[in-house]
Every structure is written in structure tokens, then in C-alpha cells.
Amino acid sequence: METVLMKGNEALAEAAIRAGLKVYFGYPITPQNEVGEYLAKNLPQAGGIFLQAESEVAAINMVYGAAGAGVRTMTSSSGPGISLMQEGISYIAGAELPAVIVNMMRGGPGLGGIQPSQSDYFQATKGGGHGDYRLIVLAPSSVQELYDHTMLAFDLADYYRNPVMILGDGLLGQMMESVTLKPYVPAYPIPEKNWATRGRKGRTPNIINSLYLDPEKLYLHNQKLFTKYREIEEKEVRVEIINESAEFFFVAYGSSARISLKVIEFLKEKGINAGLIRPITLWPFPSATIREKVLKSQGFMVIEMSMGQMVEDVERAVMGQKPVYFYGTAGGIVPSPQKILAKTLEIFEGREK
Amino acid sequence: MVQILTRPESLTTTPFHYCPGCTHGIAHRLIAEVIDELGLGEKTIGVASVGCSVLAYDYFNLDMQQAAHGRAPAVATGIKRSLPDRIVFTYQGDGDLASIGMGEIVHAAGRGENITVIFINNSIYGMTGGQMAPTTLMGQKTTTTPQGRKRENGFPLKVSEMLATLDGAAYIARVSLTDPGQVVKAKKAIKHAFTVQKRELGFSMVEILSTCPTNWGMSPVIALNYVKDVMTRYYPLGEFKKPEGV
């Protein structure tokens, strides 16, 4: 297995090719342009197709068409572009199509900036588009995980017939790290796509659709989707815990989780036994894992590059039994370990306001 | 007894839900006949749009995908790029194609996407109850132009003429369905369009001037005459672009 130095966006693109990406549709936006550029260069050589769409709206609808045709398909974008894709994502979820959507988050709202952020958490995990639906949301925290999660995302999408979002950020997308280019091994049995629209040869027609004009039928469709979502909640929660025996836990994902690890080291030097709960799936959210730590810990500190979004899910898990603190940044500012340390020490010294 | 005409294999037996006098049914049948005659039924994927024809998948005995409003050309692009040896067509109304989906249709044509578009132009929004469309004629009364379309509502868009200027467009025609002769011509144009795709010559579109008696407030016969006498004056019939040998 080859280990190389690679940019996050490129590692993700390489993993997609190896996982059998057939068609990629995207529209340029910083800070994820290397995904499309890498695929434009390398996907055709691997027998796939790269197409630059005229807009994010078109790109996600091309993904819808390709997913319906039964091939592995992907798009990537960042905040403002993902907002434009929400309509299509709702349709893809409604029609139960497997697709991978990458969001390398940047600061918002509106045009915002181009620096890293985690402020699309609500949009990714709570819907984003119209209607009652869920995305499986993976949150890598290294270039290696961008590679690994991309392969996993295609398998999860196919297995559950559900769109999967990789929620990275500009920092992860742009950083270079060593990455082991593991060969692709399916994480799940890949079901035959006998529902796909590939021409009705030898069977009755297949229909890809999300329209149910009869309220009873739409209700049943919603029930069916939520039965699937419950299964995903039971089986697909992924979480990493650093220092199981900690008395105080940081809860953070992606880039923020890496920064939290540095703070934990600082605290250790000061004799404070802190640990990290790192959600790897943001939906389904590892509520049970957090709940298990409630009795054993003094409290939780959520670190996010947002004004406070995942903190609400942590609070729901803790249910007021222990304090949940929050440290957030916005505007594309990456939190410094020193500032988080200072805030944490204020809490321990009872100076927290 | 000799049977001259039968229901095309590419149509299901589901009765159409369209209003009396609406020409969607004729358009559906012509497409199905052409697909059958070209022997493409087993390899064709249709894309239904939002509008009255949103339920097209109930009527076509073909693999179908339903697309969001305006996005059918993008969805068709996704299918065609995934399965280049299949035949992919969209079926779109004028609200869908010329308003919210103008970007998608222009770029699909611009790319020379090897798909076929059937564009139903009845100069009004049908499904939502008769509002102004980009194709509504000057002076035409709709629920959102109650005094008739005026200068401040902008001018009707001539989509076929616009798309015919693009290098990626291979075959562009406008037809109507006002009498048997026109129906025969329409079928010929639809056949050309699918043949262009089959021969991988690029983007093809047939604009069909159609009726909407319900929202026009006309009887079916008067509506057909309106297409013939009024609509075709602004939207002339003919082939705007045609590759050699088709």
C-alpha cells in the first residue's frame, strides 16, 4: 500500500475514483476546487466521466439522474453552493437514490468567506432542503479519513439507498498530510440496483419519483423512510473516544476535534483528566455515547467553528444532568488551543461567566 | 378485420387525466409511436417535468424519472452521461422549460447533450391554474395578467429560435397539432429528433404548440383554431435547424 503526501480534497477525489465513481458533476467554488480539478484530470483515465455543470442546481440534478440510472455518482461544493443544491438533495432523499455529496464548509451566511467553518451543521443534519428526510453525515478529521470516509460513503449510500454527505471544512480540504492509499474493499454487500432506470428490457418499467399526490400514500412513504432512518440510527453510529476514563469531555468533530486534542494535552500538564468524544457520524448522532459519559464526568465542552449548532445535540443527549459548555468561532477563524485552554481553566477555577 | 392502428407498446393502458381538448394526449401518443417504430422502447428513459405532465410516467410504458421543476435537462444529462448507449428524452411544458428551467435547457443545448427534448408550448401555466408563462402572447389574459400581457410583463420568448443559434443544437423544430396534417408533420419532426439522438448528432428539440382550453377559457375546437390563427403568427412553424441526411 502506497503512502503519499496529499491534499485533503485530492485524497477524497482519489478515493472516489477507487470506489468506482462513474460520473462526477460539480461547479467550482472555493475551498473545494481541487476535488473537481483532480477528477477532471484523473476520472476519465479510470473510465469515468467528469462534467462541469452550469450551476450547483444543475449539478445536483445531474447527480439525481445518474443515481437513478444506477451508477456511482458524486458532487462536491461548499456552503453557498450546497445551499443551491438543497432542492435536489431533498428529491434524491425522497426518491431514495444513492449519491455522495461533499461539503467542504466555509464561513457564512450568504457569500460569507472562503476560510474554514463548521456552520453548515444544522443544514447537513437537520434537513436543509424541504420535507422530512435525513442524510447520513460523515465528519472526517484528517486527510486519511477524507480518503476512508469517501469510500465508506459510497457503500453506505448504495446499501441504504440514501444520500450521504461528507461534511469537511476548508482546513481539511486544503491541508496536506500523509495518506495511505488503501485498496477499495466494499464495507457492505452492494445490492443489485434492479430499481434503476436503464431501459425496461425484460421487465416492467422502473420509475424514479418522489411525487405522492394521495396523502395516505405520502404518509406511508414517510413511514418507510423513517423505518430506514431508525435502522441507520441503530447500526451506523460512529464515534471515537479519546481517554475513556476522563472526568471532563470535549465534544468536537472534524478540524475542531484535532484542535481539542492539543487542549487535552495542555490540561494533562495541569493535572486535569480531560478526554474527547468525536462524532464521526453527525447523523446519526452518537447521543447514547455521550449519555453513557454523563454520570462519570463533571461536564462537557463543545468546540465548534460555528456560533453553536452541534452543541444543541449534545445538550439533548446530556438532558441537563451535567453542565454543557460551548466554545465557538465564526467568520473562518480557526480556534486556537490556547484560547480554548483559557476558557476551560476559567470553568475549572469557577471564573466562568 | 384488418387492424390499422393499435395502442403503441410504449404507452400504458392508463387513461389520460388531461382536460378535454388538451393536446398532451396526442403528443404522448406520437412520442410512443416514434419510439416503437424506431425499436427503442427497451432502451429509452424518459424524464417527466413538473406541470400537467408530471404524471407522464403513468402513461409511458418506459423507464421514467420525475424531475424537479425546470431541471429535466440536467436530470437527462445525468442519465445520458451514465448510460450513453441509451435514448433519453425530456417532456417539458413552457413554464418548466422556458421560465424556471431556462438555464438548464440552454446549457444542455449548448453542450450538444445527446438528448431529445419535447417542449409543450401552450403559452400558459396549466397545472397551477393559468398564470402568465414566458411564452404568453402579448395581450393574452391570464390570472396574473388579468388585463392582458403588457410591455411591463416583458415579451414572449421564442425558445426554438434562440436555441437554434447554439452550435450544440443539432435539430430544432416547431410543430402544432391543429389538424391531421399538422399531426403527421409533428410526428415526422419527433422522429427526426429521436433519429438525431440515435445517430449521436447532438441536442434535438421539438416544440409543440399546444392547447389549454381550460385555462384559456375556450372550447376545444376554438382552442385549436386559436393555435392555428393566433399562436402560429408569433411562433412560426418549421424546422429551424436540421443536420444533413436526417
JSON list of C-alpha atoms in Angstrom, two decimals, chain A residues 22-23 25 49-55 57-59 61-71 87 91 97 196-213, chain B residues 9-10 36 41-45 50 54-55 57-58 60-69 71 73-79 81-84 86 100 103-105 107-108 111 113 127:
[
{"chain": "A", "resi": 22, "resn": "LYS", "atom": "CA", "xyz": [-18.65, 6.65, -12.63]},
{"chain": "A", "resi": 23, "resn": "VAL", "atom": "CA", "xyz": [-19.86, 10.22, -13.13]},
{"chain": "A", "resi": 25, "resn": "PHE", "atom": "CA", "xyz": [-20.89, 16.66, -11.69]},
{"chain": "A", "resi": 49, "resn": "ILE", "atom": "CA", "xyz": [-16.87, 10.96, -16.70]},
{"chain": "A", "resi": 50, "resn": "PHE", "atom": "CA", "xyz": [-16.24, 14.45, -15.32]},
{"chain": "A", "resi": 51, "resn": "LEU", "atom": "CA", "xyz": [-18.72, 17.14, -16.27]},
{"chain": "A", "resi": 52, "resn": "GLN", "atom": "CA", "xyz": [-18.62, 20.74, -15.11]},
{"chain": "A", "resi": 53, "resn": "ALA", "atom": "CA", "xyz": [-22.24, 21.77, -14.72]},
{"chain": "A", "resi": 54, "resn": "GLU", "atom": "CA", "xyz": [-23.60, 25.25, -15.41]},
{"chain": "A", "resi": 55, "resn": "SER", "atom": "CA", "xyz": [-24.62, 25.67, -11.77]},
{"chain": "A", "resi": 57, "resn": "VAL", "atom": "CA", "xyz": [-28.60, 23.42, -9.20]},
{"chain": "A", "resi": 58, "resn": "ALA", "atom": "CA", "xyz": [-27.86, 21.61, -12.44]},
{"chain": "A", "resi": 59, "resn": "ALA", "atom": "CA", "xyz": [-25.02, 19.60, -10.87]},
{"chain": "A", "resi": 61, "resn": "ASN", "atom": "CA", "xyz": [-29.93, 17.29, -10.66]},
{"chain": "A", "resi": 62, "resn": "MET", "atom": "CA", "xyz": [-27.39, 15.58, -12.90]},
{"chain": "A", "resi": 63, "resn": "VAL", "atom": "CA", "xyz": [-26.41, 13.56, -9.83]},
{"chain": "A", "resi": 64, "resn": "TYR", "atom": "CA", "xyz": [-30.10, 12.69, -9.38]},
{"chain": "A", "resi": 65, "resn": "GLY", "atom": "CA", "xyz": [-30.31, 11.47, -12.99]},
{"chain": "A", "resi": 66, "resn": "ALA", "atom": "CA", "xyz": [-27.10, 9.46, -12.76]},
{"chain": "A", "resi": 67, "resn": "ALA", "atom": "CA", "xyz": [-28.02, 7.93, -9.41]},
{"chain": "A", "resi": 68, "resn": "GLY", "atom": "CA", "xyz": [-31.39, 6.94, -10.88]},
{"chain": "A", "resi": 69, "resn": "ALA", "atom": "CA", "xyz": [-29.55, 5.33, -13.79]},
{"chain": "A", "resi": 70, "resn": "GLY", "atom": "CA", "xyz": [-27.80, 3.13, -11.24]},
{"chain": "A", "resi": 71, "resn": "VAL", "atom": "CA", "xyz": [-24.20, 4.32, -11.32]},
{"chain": "A", "resi": 87, "resn": "GLU", "atom": "CA", "xyz": [-33.72, 21.27, -3.58]},
{"chain": "A", "resi": 91, "resn": "TYR", "atom": "CA", "xyz": [-35.56, 15.00, -4.24]},
{"chain": "A", "resi": 97, "resn": "LEU", "atom": "CA", "xyz": [-31.31, 7.42, -4.54]},
{"chain": "A", "resi": 196, "resn": "ALA", "atom": "CA", "xyz": [-32.64, 1.76, -11.67]},
{"chain": "A", "resi": 197, "resn": "THR", "atom": "CA", "xyz": [-33.90, 3.31, -14.90]},
{"chain": "A", "resi": 198, "resn": "ARG", "atom": "CA", "xyz": [-31.66, 1.74, -17.53]},
{"chain": "A", "resi": 199, "resn": "GLY", "atom": "CA", "xyz": [-34.30, 0.87, -20.12]},
{"chain": "A", "resi": 200, "resn": "ARG", "atom": "CA", "xyz": [-37.12, -1.60, -19.48]},
{"chain": "A", "resi": 201, "resn": "LYS", "atom": "CA", "xyz": [-35.57, -4.54, -21.34]},
{"chain": "A", "resi": 202, "resn": "GLY", "atom": "CA", "xyz": [-37.01, -7.80, -19.99]},
{"chain": "A", "resi": 203, "resn": "ARG", "atom": "CA", "xyz": [-39.13, -6.24, -17.25]},
{"chain": "A", "resi": 204, "resn": "THR", "atom": "CA", "xyz": [-41.87, -3.74, -16.47]},
{"chain": "A", "resi": 205, "resn": "PRO", "atom": "CA", "xyz": [-40.81, -0.07, -16.35]},
{"chain": "A", "resi": 206, "resn": "ASN", "atom": "CA", "xyz": [-38.93, 1.36, -13.38]},
{"chain": "A", "resi": 207, "resn": "ILE", "atom": "CA", "xyz": [-39.98, 4.77, -12.11]},
{"chain": "A", "resi": 208, "resn": "ILE", "atom": "CA", "xyz": [-37.79, 7.18, -10.12]},
{"chain": "A", "resi": 209, "resn": "ASN", "atom": "CA", "xyz": [-40.09, 9.58, -8.39]},
{"chain": "A", "resi": 210, "resn": "SER", "atom": "CA", "xyz": [-40.86, 11.45, -5.19]},
{"chain": "A", "resi": 211, "resn": "LEU", "atom": "CA", "xyz": [-44.43, 12.54, -6.01]},
{"chain": "A", "resi": 212, "resn": "TYR", "atom": "CA", "xyz": [-47.25, 11.09, -3.92]},
{"chain": "A", "resi": 213, "resn": "LEU", "atom": "CA", "xyz": [-50.42, 13.09, -4.51]},
{"chain": "B", "resi": 9, "resn": "GLU", "atom": "CA", "xyz": [-46.45, -0.58, -26.91]},
{"chain": "B", "resi": 10, "resn": "SER", "atom": "CA", "xyz": [-44.66, 2.39, -25.36]},
{"chain": "B", "resi": 36, "resn": "ASP", "atom": "CA", "xyz": [-41.93, 1.89, -31.16]},
{"chain": "B", "resi": 41, "resn": "GLY", "atom": "CA", "xyz": [-38.69, 1.03, -26.16]},
{"chain": "B", "resi": 42, "resn": "GLU", "atom": "CA", "xyz": [-36.35, -1.21, -24.22]},
{"chain": "B", "resi": 43, "resn": "LYS", "atom": "CA", "xyz": [-33.52, 1.30, -24.14]},
{"chain": "B", "resi": 44, "resn": "THR", "atom": "CA", "xyz": [-35.36, 4.58, -23.65]},
{"chain": "B", "resi": 45, "resn": "ILE", "atom": "CA", "xyz": [-35.52, 6.56, -20.40]},
{"chain": "B", "resi": 50, "resn": "VAL", "atom": "CA", "xyz": [-43.29, 19.47, -13.18]},
{"chain": "B", "resi": 54, "resn": "VAL", "atom": "CA", "xyz": [-45.87, 15.47, -14.07]},
{"chain": "B", "resi": 55, "resn": "LEU", "atom": "CA", "xyz": [-47.63, 12.11, -14.20]},
{"chain": "B", "resi": 57, "resn": "TYR", "atom": "CA", "xyz": [-44.66, 8.11, -16.10]},
{"chain": "B", "resi": 58, "resn": "ASP", "atom": "CA", "xyz": [-48.17, 6.72, -15.62]},
{"chain": "B", "resi": 60, "resn": "PHE", "atom": "CA", "xyz": [-45.41, 5.91, -20.94]},
{"chain": "B", "resi": 61, "resn": "ASN", "atom": "CA", "xyz": [-44.57, 2.23, -20.79]},
{"chain": "B", "resi": 62, "resn": "LEU", "atom": "CA", "xyz": [-40.91, 3.19, -20.39]},
{"chain": "B", "resi": 63, "resn": "ASP", "atom": "CA", "xyz": [-38.38, 3.63, -17.62]},
{"chain": "B", "resi": 64, "resn": "MET", "atom": "CA", "xyz": [-39.00, 7.14, -16.33]},
{"chain": "B", "resi": 65, "resn": "GLN", "atom": "CA", "xyz": [-37.55, 9.63, -13.89]},
{"chain": "B", "resi": 66, "resn": "GLN", "atom": "CA", "xyz": [-39.52, 12.53, -12.47]},
{"chain": "B", "resi": 67, "resn": "ALA", "atom": "CA", "xyz": [-37.53, 15.78, -12.28]},
{"chain": "B", "resi": 68, "resn": "ALA", "atom": "CA", "xyz": [-37.86, 18.91, -10.20]},
{"chain": "B", "resi": 69, "resn": "HIS", "atom": "CA", "xyz": [-39.34, 21.99, -11.91]},
{"chain": "B", "resi": 71, "resn": "ARG", "atom": "CA", "xyz": [-34.38, 20.52, -14.08]},
{"chain": "B", "resi": 73, "resn": "PRO", "atom": "CA", "xyz": [-32.44, 18.64, -18.99]},
{"chain": "B", "resi": 74, "resn": "ALA", "atom": "CA", "xyz": [-29.95, 18.31, -16.11]},
{"chain": "B", "resi": 75, "resn": "VAL", "atom": "CA", "xyz": [-31.51, 15.04, -14.97]},
{"chain": "B", "resi": 76, "resn": "ALA", "atom": "CA", "xyz": [-31.46, 13.79, -18.57]},
{"chain": "B", "resi": 77, "resn": "THR", "atom": "CA", "xyz": [-27.81, 14.83, -18.81]},
{"chain": "B", "resi": 78, "resn": "GLY", "atom": "CA", "xyz": [-27.03, 12.76, -15.71]},
{"chain": "B", "resi": 79, "resn": "ILE", "atom": "CA", "xyz": [-28.75, 9.71, -17.19]},
{"chain": "B", "resi": 81, "resn": "ARG", "atom": "CA", "xyz": [-23.70, 10.60, -19.35]},
{"chain": "B", "resi": 82, "resn": "SER", "atom": "CA", "xyz": [-24.12, 7.48, -17.21]},
{"chain": "B", "resi": 83, "resn": "LEU", "atom": "CA", "xyz": [-25.65, 5.36, -19.97]},
{"chain": "B", "resi": 84, "resn": "PRO", "atom": "CA", "xyz": [-24.52, 6.85, -23.30]},
{"chain": "B", "resi": 86, "resn": "ARG", "atom": "CA", "xyz": [-29.49, 4.59, -24.14]},
{"chain": "B", "resi": 100, "resn": "ILE", "atom": "CA", "xyz": [-37.52, 28.22, -14.17]},
{"chain": "B", "resi": 103, "resn": "GLY", "atom": "CA", "xyz": [-30.67, 27.79, -17.65]},
{"chain": "B", "resi": 104, "resn": "GLU", "atom": "CA", "xyz": [-30.78, 24.02, -17.86]},
{"chain": "B", "resi": 105, "resn": "ILE", "atom": "CA", "xyz": [-32.24, 23.92, -21.39]},
{"chain": "B", "resi": 107, "resn": "HIS", "atom": "CA", "xyz": [-26.80, 24.67, -21.34]},
{"chain": "B", "resi": 108, "resn": "ALA", "atom": "CA", "xyz": [-27.97, 21.21, -22.34]},
{"chain": "B", "resi": 111, "resn": "ARG", "atom": "CA", "xyz": [-23.22, 21.27, -24.59]},
{"chain": "B", "resi": 113, "resn": "GLU", "atom": "CA", "xyz": [-26.07, 16.97, -24.99]},
{"chain": "B", "resi": 127, "resn": "MET", "atom": "CA", "xyz": [-51.26, 22.88, -13.65]}
]
